[in-house]
Amino acid sequence: MSRREGSLEDPQADSSISPLPHLEAKIHQTHSLARLLTKYAEQLLQEYVQHQGDPFGLPGFSPPRLPVAGLSAPAPGHAGLPAAERLQLDAGALSLLPPLLDVVRRHQAELNPRALRLLRRLEDAARQARALGAAVEAVLAALGAETRGPRPEPAVAAAAAAATDAGVFPAKVLGLRVCGLYREWVSRTEGDLGQLVPGGPA
Amino acid sequence: MLTLKIWIVQALFIFFTTESVGELLDPCGYIKPESPIVQLGSNFTAVCVLKEKCMDYFHVNANDIFWKTNHVTIPKEQYTIINKTASSVTFTDISLLNIQLTCNIRTFGQIDQNVYGIRIISGLPPEKPTNLSCIVNEGKKMMCQWDPGRETYLETNFTLKSEWATEKFADCKTKRDTPTSCTVDYSPVYFVNIEVWVEAENALGKVTSDHINFDPVDKVKPSPPHNLSVSNSEELSSILKLTWINSSIQGFIGLKYNIQYRTRDASTWSQIPPEDTASTRYSFTVQDLKPFTEYVFRIRCMKEDGKGFWSDWSEEASGITYEDRPSKAPSFWYKIEPSHTHGYRSVQLIWKTLPPFEANGKILDYEVTLTRWKSRLQNYTVNDTKWTVNITNDRYIATLTARNLVGKSNAAVLTIPAYDFQATRPVTDLKAFPKDNMLWVEWTAPNESVNKYILEWCVLSDKAPCIQDWQQEDGTVHRTYLRGNLAESKCYLITVTPVYADGPGSTESIKAYLKQAPPSKGPTVRTKKVGKNEAVLEWDQLPVDVQNGFIRNYTIFYRTIIGNETAVNVDSSHTEYTLSSLTSDTLYMVRMAAYTDEGGKDGPEFTFTTPKFAQGEIEAIVVPVCLAFLLTTLLGVLFCFNKRDLIKKHIWPNVPDPSKSHIAQWSPHTPPRHNFNSKDQMYSDGNFTDVSVVEIEAANDKKPFPEDLKSLDLFKKEKISTEGHSSGIGGSSCMSSSRPSISSSDENESAQNTSGTVQYSTVVHSGYRHQVPSVQVFSRSESTQPLLDSEERPEDLQLSAFTYMVLVRWGRGIMRLARKHMMKTGHREAK
């Protein structure tokens, strides 16, 4: 048997400490993360709907797409903005999403305490949104663009909590809306970074 | 209120009980520190402090303190008296891991009291963990491992810490049984760099490893591709197409692959060049494969850029390439049946099935053609691998092709020579030898061009017939191995036949073993002939079934019961051997071993005893002795016969029975006669034909003495008185003894009369028993009657005794005269 067969790790991958990624690598890595999180966000949204019962799973169910704690879906004109500005918007949105996701997780923990995977996904999504936001800001920093400081989390969380106090259904709708926003902004970020990746869409 | 009282009472009881117990267990002193953990090799000091109460009670102070470690008193040189109540002990370079230290006092009466005791635990601080590495098995959580460094001898906790730039993760604490690895509790997130490090901590310190920062996706070990399937192509018999499903991680990272394959019966894998599979894909077509061959495939993947780890191998999948026409003609040979009818012979055509790599498919049937010289071709389709046909004595050409689903092989051509064909031109220098667990055959090709060689072989056995196997080799080959299922320790008879265009050449044979072994039985030795100092041993050649190899030599071991064993090597071609220089009349034990190249085997022991005498030795002694004895006896007999008179006279003189005596007529003129055996004649009525007459010769120059005459006269008188009673002296006889017989009545006189005379005669008195002799003669008595016969007739005893005495005296005289006469006669005859 050749050495290749017996070796689990490629010699090239032996370095245990990654070198400071240069811009291109960082953009590539952040783009990959955004792509991965887009998939995860899709799975989260599907799983969230699954656990909310009717009418959330019905085909015709379409609650109003209202802003949540000042966070709205990416604007239609978002794609026309300069890359740095788009990434700044992405980073801002991503910084708002984790507290919202935490609020949704807490609410779901009361409503669906046995939906451990959903709860785990919501927890992971908050963490991943923070990681993606930090990565986008790192790209912005590497690009030399200004980064906008995140909004104070308590304010966002308080706003979200206030929204859920209205009742179970509004809380579920809020969760649905947050999960939807999470998917949209992650997807948007993926698109925006994709334009920066060498060989990606212009 | 009552409840409150009860509660107070209980509380007081507990308080007092506790206090009293505390008093009971209050030690005389204590040691500081209480539970020390000390670094190996360092110094350590402990202080024992006595309590005043105890000191007063026992009348001791710090000077009375002595220390013990593990029940051994510590030398006082290590003590330090701090004050009246405290004493310390100092240890330098602690090397024991676990020390029991006690503070003791010696009270009045030399009684030792243990004051306090502590346990000192030694160890080392943890070393900095090194070689920290992490792996992310796809779908599972991240696991990191490291080298913990030296043994600390203390309980050391390892904690794996990890964090993102944005947040920290929960610590991963190792389990007791796996202190060098830890699996984190959260799912890793690819494409987000994580920083990981390890903290090692025990009672003597805490140390942190170097931090590593990596993207978990670069440490991923993907799940192997699954649903691997293999399909062939009818258009191309040399390709197989693989398809598989990648793991889900393929959605985020590019993959590269290793694809390996082998034939079903092979053990080693071949690998597709990695550069052909360096990017994400879902299928691959493997080329340059053999037709109609089953191949087994497996695949694994890893991150395209080579960072991370190879996945495990996928489950194996197999597929068979499509058929192709047979690539080679079958091996083709024939056998002529022994029976031969007039004008025809039975020929069995035989061929080998093609190996899969030459058949290139399933062989459906074989096509045989047979062409007699300048005759029409005949076609036959055969499903078997042999075909028997009766052909004439002419020369034939046979061809054979194998057919599968796709097509036919090339034709194998074989010339069957005419009946009277004389095979010639054999191979030369035929050799067979084992090598690499195969039996190789090597030969020198004839000068002529050879189409092919046929090698045939069979196992030689005494019990089973030689069933031949065979194989075909190209005409260019002159060295090959037998491709049969050969067994070890079997003797193979191998023949090589060159096949020329006009028919087969003559064969050459050789015997060989794939692997020799010692014989399974030793030869049975026996004696063919045993001599006094040698023995001829003989044995039978071992049967080929038990030889297990070529018998190279025999060894004969022989020994006596008490002697050392002697070994003699004998060439394998011999079947008998003569042991020489043996000791006679000795029991010998002999056994025999037969040796192949791989060792020997003893046969049964045989015993024999050498005789005391050599063959013929007894005869050589006995026969001459017997002959000598016989000769001596014969000579003695002859001598006796010749000297019978003399012998008879000396040894066995006749003693006449007076009762049967006759008085013969003294007839000096009657010639002496010497017939001793004529009793009948002697006792015939009145005839004394066998009477010895002693003639008193004048040659003696002596005349009868007067005494003799006087005796004669006396005799006459007595004769008258006894009326013919006779007496005489018997002649000599070999069977009688000579004894004088004298008369008791006239003994003195008779002795005087006969002592100086030679007048010996038998006086035959006529008229005995009414017989009247014509003349008075002296005659020998031929009586064989016993002398004392007269006892039977007592009335005659007196007379007979007297007569006997007289006659004996006369007989002696006569005998003397006769001797002298014989001597003279002998002298004359000699002269």
PDB file of C-alpha atoms in Angstrom, chain B residues 656-774:
ATOM      1  CA  PRO B 656      40.726-123.218  30.753  1.00  0.00           C
ATOM      2  CA  ASP B 657      37.879-124.708  32.552  1.00  0.00           C
ATOM      3  CA  PRO B 658      39.237-127.733  34.024  1.00  0.00           C
ATOM      4  CA  SER B 659      35.864-129.342  33.875  1.00  0.00           C
ATOM      5  CA  LYS B 660      35.943-129.032  30.175  1.00  0.00           C
ATOM      6  CA  SER B 661      39.526-129.749  29.600  1.00  0.00           C
ATOM      7  CA  HIS B 662      40.740-132.543  27.419  1.00  0.00           C
ATOM      8  CA  ILE B 663      43.937-134.237  27.563  1.00  0.00           C
ATOM      9  CA  ALA B 664      45.353-134.360  24.159  1.00  0.00           C
ATOM     10  CA  GLN B 665      47.981-136.579  22.860  1.00  0.00           C
ATOM     11  CA  TRP B 666      51.394-135.209  23.182  1.00  0.00           C
ATOM     12  CA  SER B 667      52.554-135.170  19.715  1.00  0.00           C
ATOM     13  CA  PRO B 668      55.862-133.583  19.331  1.00  0.00           C
ATOM     14  CA  HIS B 669      55.761-134.225  15.639  1.00  0.00           C
ATOM     15  CA  THR B 670      52.507-132.583  15.076  1.00  0.00           C
ATOM     16  CA  PRO B 671      53.083-129.113  13.645  1.00  0.00           C
ATOM     17  CA  PRO B 672      51.818-126.302  15.757  1.00  0.00           C
ATOM     18  CA  ARG B 673      48.485-124.923  14.858  1.00  0.00           C
ATOM     19  CA  HIS B 674      47.004-121.683  15.904  1.00  0.00           C
ATOM     20  CA  ASN B 675      43.380-121.920  15.448  1.00  0.00           C
ATOM     21  CA  PHE B 676      41.974-120.369  18.557  1.00  0.00           C
ATOM     22  CA  ASN B 677      38.426-120.096  17.553  1.00  0.00           C
ATOM     23  CA  SER B 678      37.620-123.585  16.617  1.00  0.00           C
ATOM     24  CA  LYS B 679      35.775-124.574  19.685  1.00  0.00           C
ATOM     25  CA  ASP B 680      33.572-126.833  17.788  1.00  0.00           C
ATOM     26  CA  GLN B 681      36.501-128.605  16.463  1.00  0.00           C
ATOM     27  CA  MET B 682      38.114-128.633  19.784  1.00  0.00           C
ATOM     28  CA  TYR B 683      35.107-130.206  21.399  1.00  0.00           C
ATOM     29  CA  SER B 684      34.231-132.480  18.625  1.00  0.00           C
ATOM     30  CA  ASP B 685      33.959-136.044  19.733  1.00  0.00           C
ATOM     31  CA  GLY B 686      37.416-137.459  20.145  1.00  0.00           C
ATOM     32  CA  ASN B 687      39.046-135.322  17.569  1.00  0.00           C
ATOM     33  CA  PHE B 688      41.550-132.746  18.653  1.00  0.00           C
ATOM     34  CA  THR B 689      41.956-131.054  15.396  1.00  0.00           C
ATOM     35  CA  ASP B 690      42.538-127.736  16.978  1.00  0.00           C
ATOM     36  CA  VAL B 691      45.214-128.522  19.391  1.00  0.00           C
ATOM     37  CA  SER B 692      48.252-126.494  19.967  1.00  0.00           C
ATOM     38  CA  VAL B 693      51.163-128.615  20.315  1.00  0.00           C
ATOM     39  CA  VAL B 694      54.129-127.243  22.001  1.00  0.00           C
ATOM     40  CA  GLU B 695      57.175-128.876  20.839  1.00  0.00           C
ATOM     41  CA  ILE B 696      59.931-128.790  23.297  1.00  0.00           C
ATOM     42  CA  GLU B 697      62.656-128.366  20.934  1.00  0.00           C
ATOM     43  CA  ALA B 698      66.099-129.518  21.160  1.00  0.00           C
ATOM     44  CA  ALA B 699      67.097-126.251  19.832  1.00  0.00           C
ATOM     45  CA  ASN B 700      66.759-125.037  23.291  1.00  0.00           C
ATOM     46  CA  ASP B 701      69.508-127.406  23.937  1.00  0.00           C
ATOM     47  CA  LYS B 702      67.726-128.533  26.916  1.00  0.00           C
ATOM     48  CA  LYS B 703      66.231-131.739  27.722  1.00  0.00           C
ATOM     49  CA  PRO B 704      63.231-132.007  29.823  1.00  0.00           C
ATOM     50  CA  PHE B 705      64.203-131.536  33.391  1.00  0.00           C
ATOM     51  CA  PRO B 706      63.902-134.375  35.562  1.00  0.00           C
ATOM     52  CA  GLU B 707      61.468-132.476  37.671  1.00  0.00           C
ATOM     53  CA  ASP B 708      59.294-132.190  34.686  1.00  0.00           C
ATOM     54  CA  LEU B 709      59.469-135.751  34.056  1.00  0.00           C
ATOM     55  CA  LYS B 710      58.879-136.354  37.592  1.00  0.00           C
ATOM     56  CA  SER B 711      55.847-134.264  37.424  1.00  0.00           C
ATOM     57  CA  LEU B 712      54.790-136.217  34.494  1.00  0.00           C
ATOM     58  CA  ASP B 713      55.121-139.316  36.403  1.00  0.00           C
ATOM     59  CA  LEU B 714      53.209-137.834  39.182  1.00  0.00           C
ATOM     60  CA  PHE B 715      50.642-136.839  36.757  1.00  0.00           C
ATOM     61  CA  LYS B 716      50.426-140.300  35.504  1.00  0.00           C
ATOM     62  CA  LYS B 717      49.867-141.489  38.959  1.00  0.00           C
ATOM     63  CA  GLU B 718      47.186-139.095  39.531  1.00  0.00           C
ATOM     64  CA  LYS B 719      45.668-139.953  36.243  1.00  0.00           C
ATOM     65  CA  ILE B 720      45.418-143.473  37.342  1.00  0.00           C
ATOM     66  CA  SER B 721      43.888-142.477  40.582  1.00  0.00           C
ATOM     67  CA  THR B 722      41.453-140.130  39.046  1.00  0.00           C
ATOM     68  CA  GLU B 723      40.678-142.302  36.080  1.00  0.00           C
ATOM     69  CA  GLY B 724      41.181-139.948  33.303  1.00  0.00           C
ATOM     70  CA  HIS B 725      40.593-136.795  35.107  1.00  0.00           C
ATOM     71  CA  SER B 726      42.258-134.259  32.914  1.00  0.00           C
ATOM     72  CA  SER B 727      43.917-131.039  33.518  1.00  0.00           C
ATOM     73  CA  GLY B 728      45.772-128.506  31.306  1.00  0.00           C
ATOM     74  CA  ILE B 729      46.841-125.066  30.668  1.00  0.00           C
ATOM     75  CA  GLY B 730      44.636-123.024  28.464  1.00  0.00           C
ATOM     76  CA  GLY B 731      45.953-121.091  25.521  1.00  0.00           C
ATOM     77  CA  SER B 732      46.027-117.409  25.442  1.00  0.00           C
ATOM     78  CA  SER B 733      42.916-115.473  24.608  1.00  0.00           C
ATOM     79  CA  CYS B 734      42.168-111.825  24.341  1.00  0.00           C
ATOM     80  CA  MET B 735      39.153-112.316  26.490  1.00  0.00           C
ATOM     81  CA  SER B 736      40.645-114.347  29.284  1.00  0.00           C
ATOM     82  CA  SER B 737      43.017-113.596  32.008  1.00  0.00           C
ATOM     83  CA  SER B 738      46.186-115.334  32.674  1.00  0.00           C
ATOM     84  CA  ARG B 739      46.236-116.730  36.152  1.00  0.00           C
ATOM     85  CA  PRO B 740      48.151-119.552  37.522  1.00  0.00           C
ATOM     86  CA  SER B 741      46.076-122.325  38.814  1.00  0.00           C
ATOM     87  CA  ILE B 742      47.620-124.414  41.468  1.00  0.00           C
ATOM     88  CA  SER B 743      46.606-127.374  43.468  1.00  0.00           C
ATOM     89  CA  SER B 744      45.961-126.763  47.068  1.00  0.00           C
ATOM     90  CA  SER B 745      47.112-130.141  48.127  1.00  0.00           C
ATOM     91  CA  ASP B 746      50.478-130.112  46.513  1.00  0.00           C
ATOM     92  CA  GLU B 747      51.205-126.514  46.259  1.00  0.00           C
ATOM     93  CA  ASN B 748      54.697-126.394  47.571  1.00  0.00           C
ATOM     94  CA  GLU B 749      55.871-129.233  45.481  1.00  0.00           C
ATOM     95  CA  SER B 750      54.319-127.954  42.410  1.00  0.00           C
ATOM     96  CA  ALA B 751      55.833-124.633  42.933  1.00  0.00           C
ATOM     97  CA  GLN B 752      59.206-126.119  43.245  1.00  0.00           C
ATOM     98  CA  ASN B 753      58.733-128.194  40.182  1.00  0.00           C
ATOM     99  CA  THR B 754      57.626-125.408  37.969  1.00  0.00           C
ATOM    100  CA  SER B 755      59.516-122.478  39.169  1.00  0.00           C
ATOM    101  CA  GLY B 756      62.707-123.270  37.380  1.00  0.00           C
ATOM    102  CA  THR B 757      61.373-125.199  34.420  1.00  0.00           C
ATOM    103  CA  VAL B 758      59.916-124.390  31.013  1.00  0.00           C
ATOM    104  CA  GLN B 759      57.867-127.496  30.633  1.00  0.00           C
ATOM    105  CA  TYR B 760      54.479-126.036  29.627  1.00  0.00           C
ATOM    106  CA  SER B 761      52.031-128.198  28.068  1.00  0.00           C
ATOM    107  CA  THR B 762      48.556-129.358  28.279  1.00  0.00           C
ATOM    108  CA  VAL B 763      48.575-132.864  29.283  1.00  0.00           C
ATOM    109  CA  VAL B 764      45.770-134.476  27.431  1.00  0.00           C
ATOM    110  CA  HIS B 765      44.936-137.574  29.257  1.00  0.00           C
ATOM    111  CA  SER B 766      43.359-140.177  27.216  1.00  0.00           C
ATOM    112  CA  GLY B 767      40.373-141.858  28.511  1.00  0.00           C
ATOM    113  CA  TYR B 768      38.621-138.794  29.680  1.00  0.00           C
ATOM    114  CA  ARG B 769      35.017-139.459  29.807  1.00  0.00           C
ATOM    115  CA  HIS B 770      35.487-142.892  28.503  1.00  0.00           C
ATOM    116  CA  GLN B 771      37.687-141.785  25.614  1.00  0.00           C
ATOM    117  CA  VAL B 772      40.897-143.569  25.204  1.00  0.00           C
ATOM    118  CA  PRO B 773      43.494-141.680  23.295  1.00  0.00           C
ATOM    119  CA  SER B 774      45.684-143.687  20.985  1.00  0.00           C
TER     120      SER B 774
END
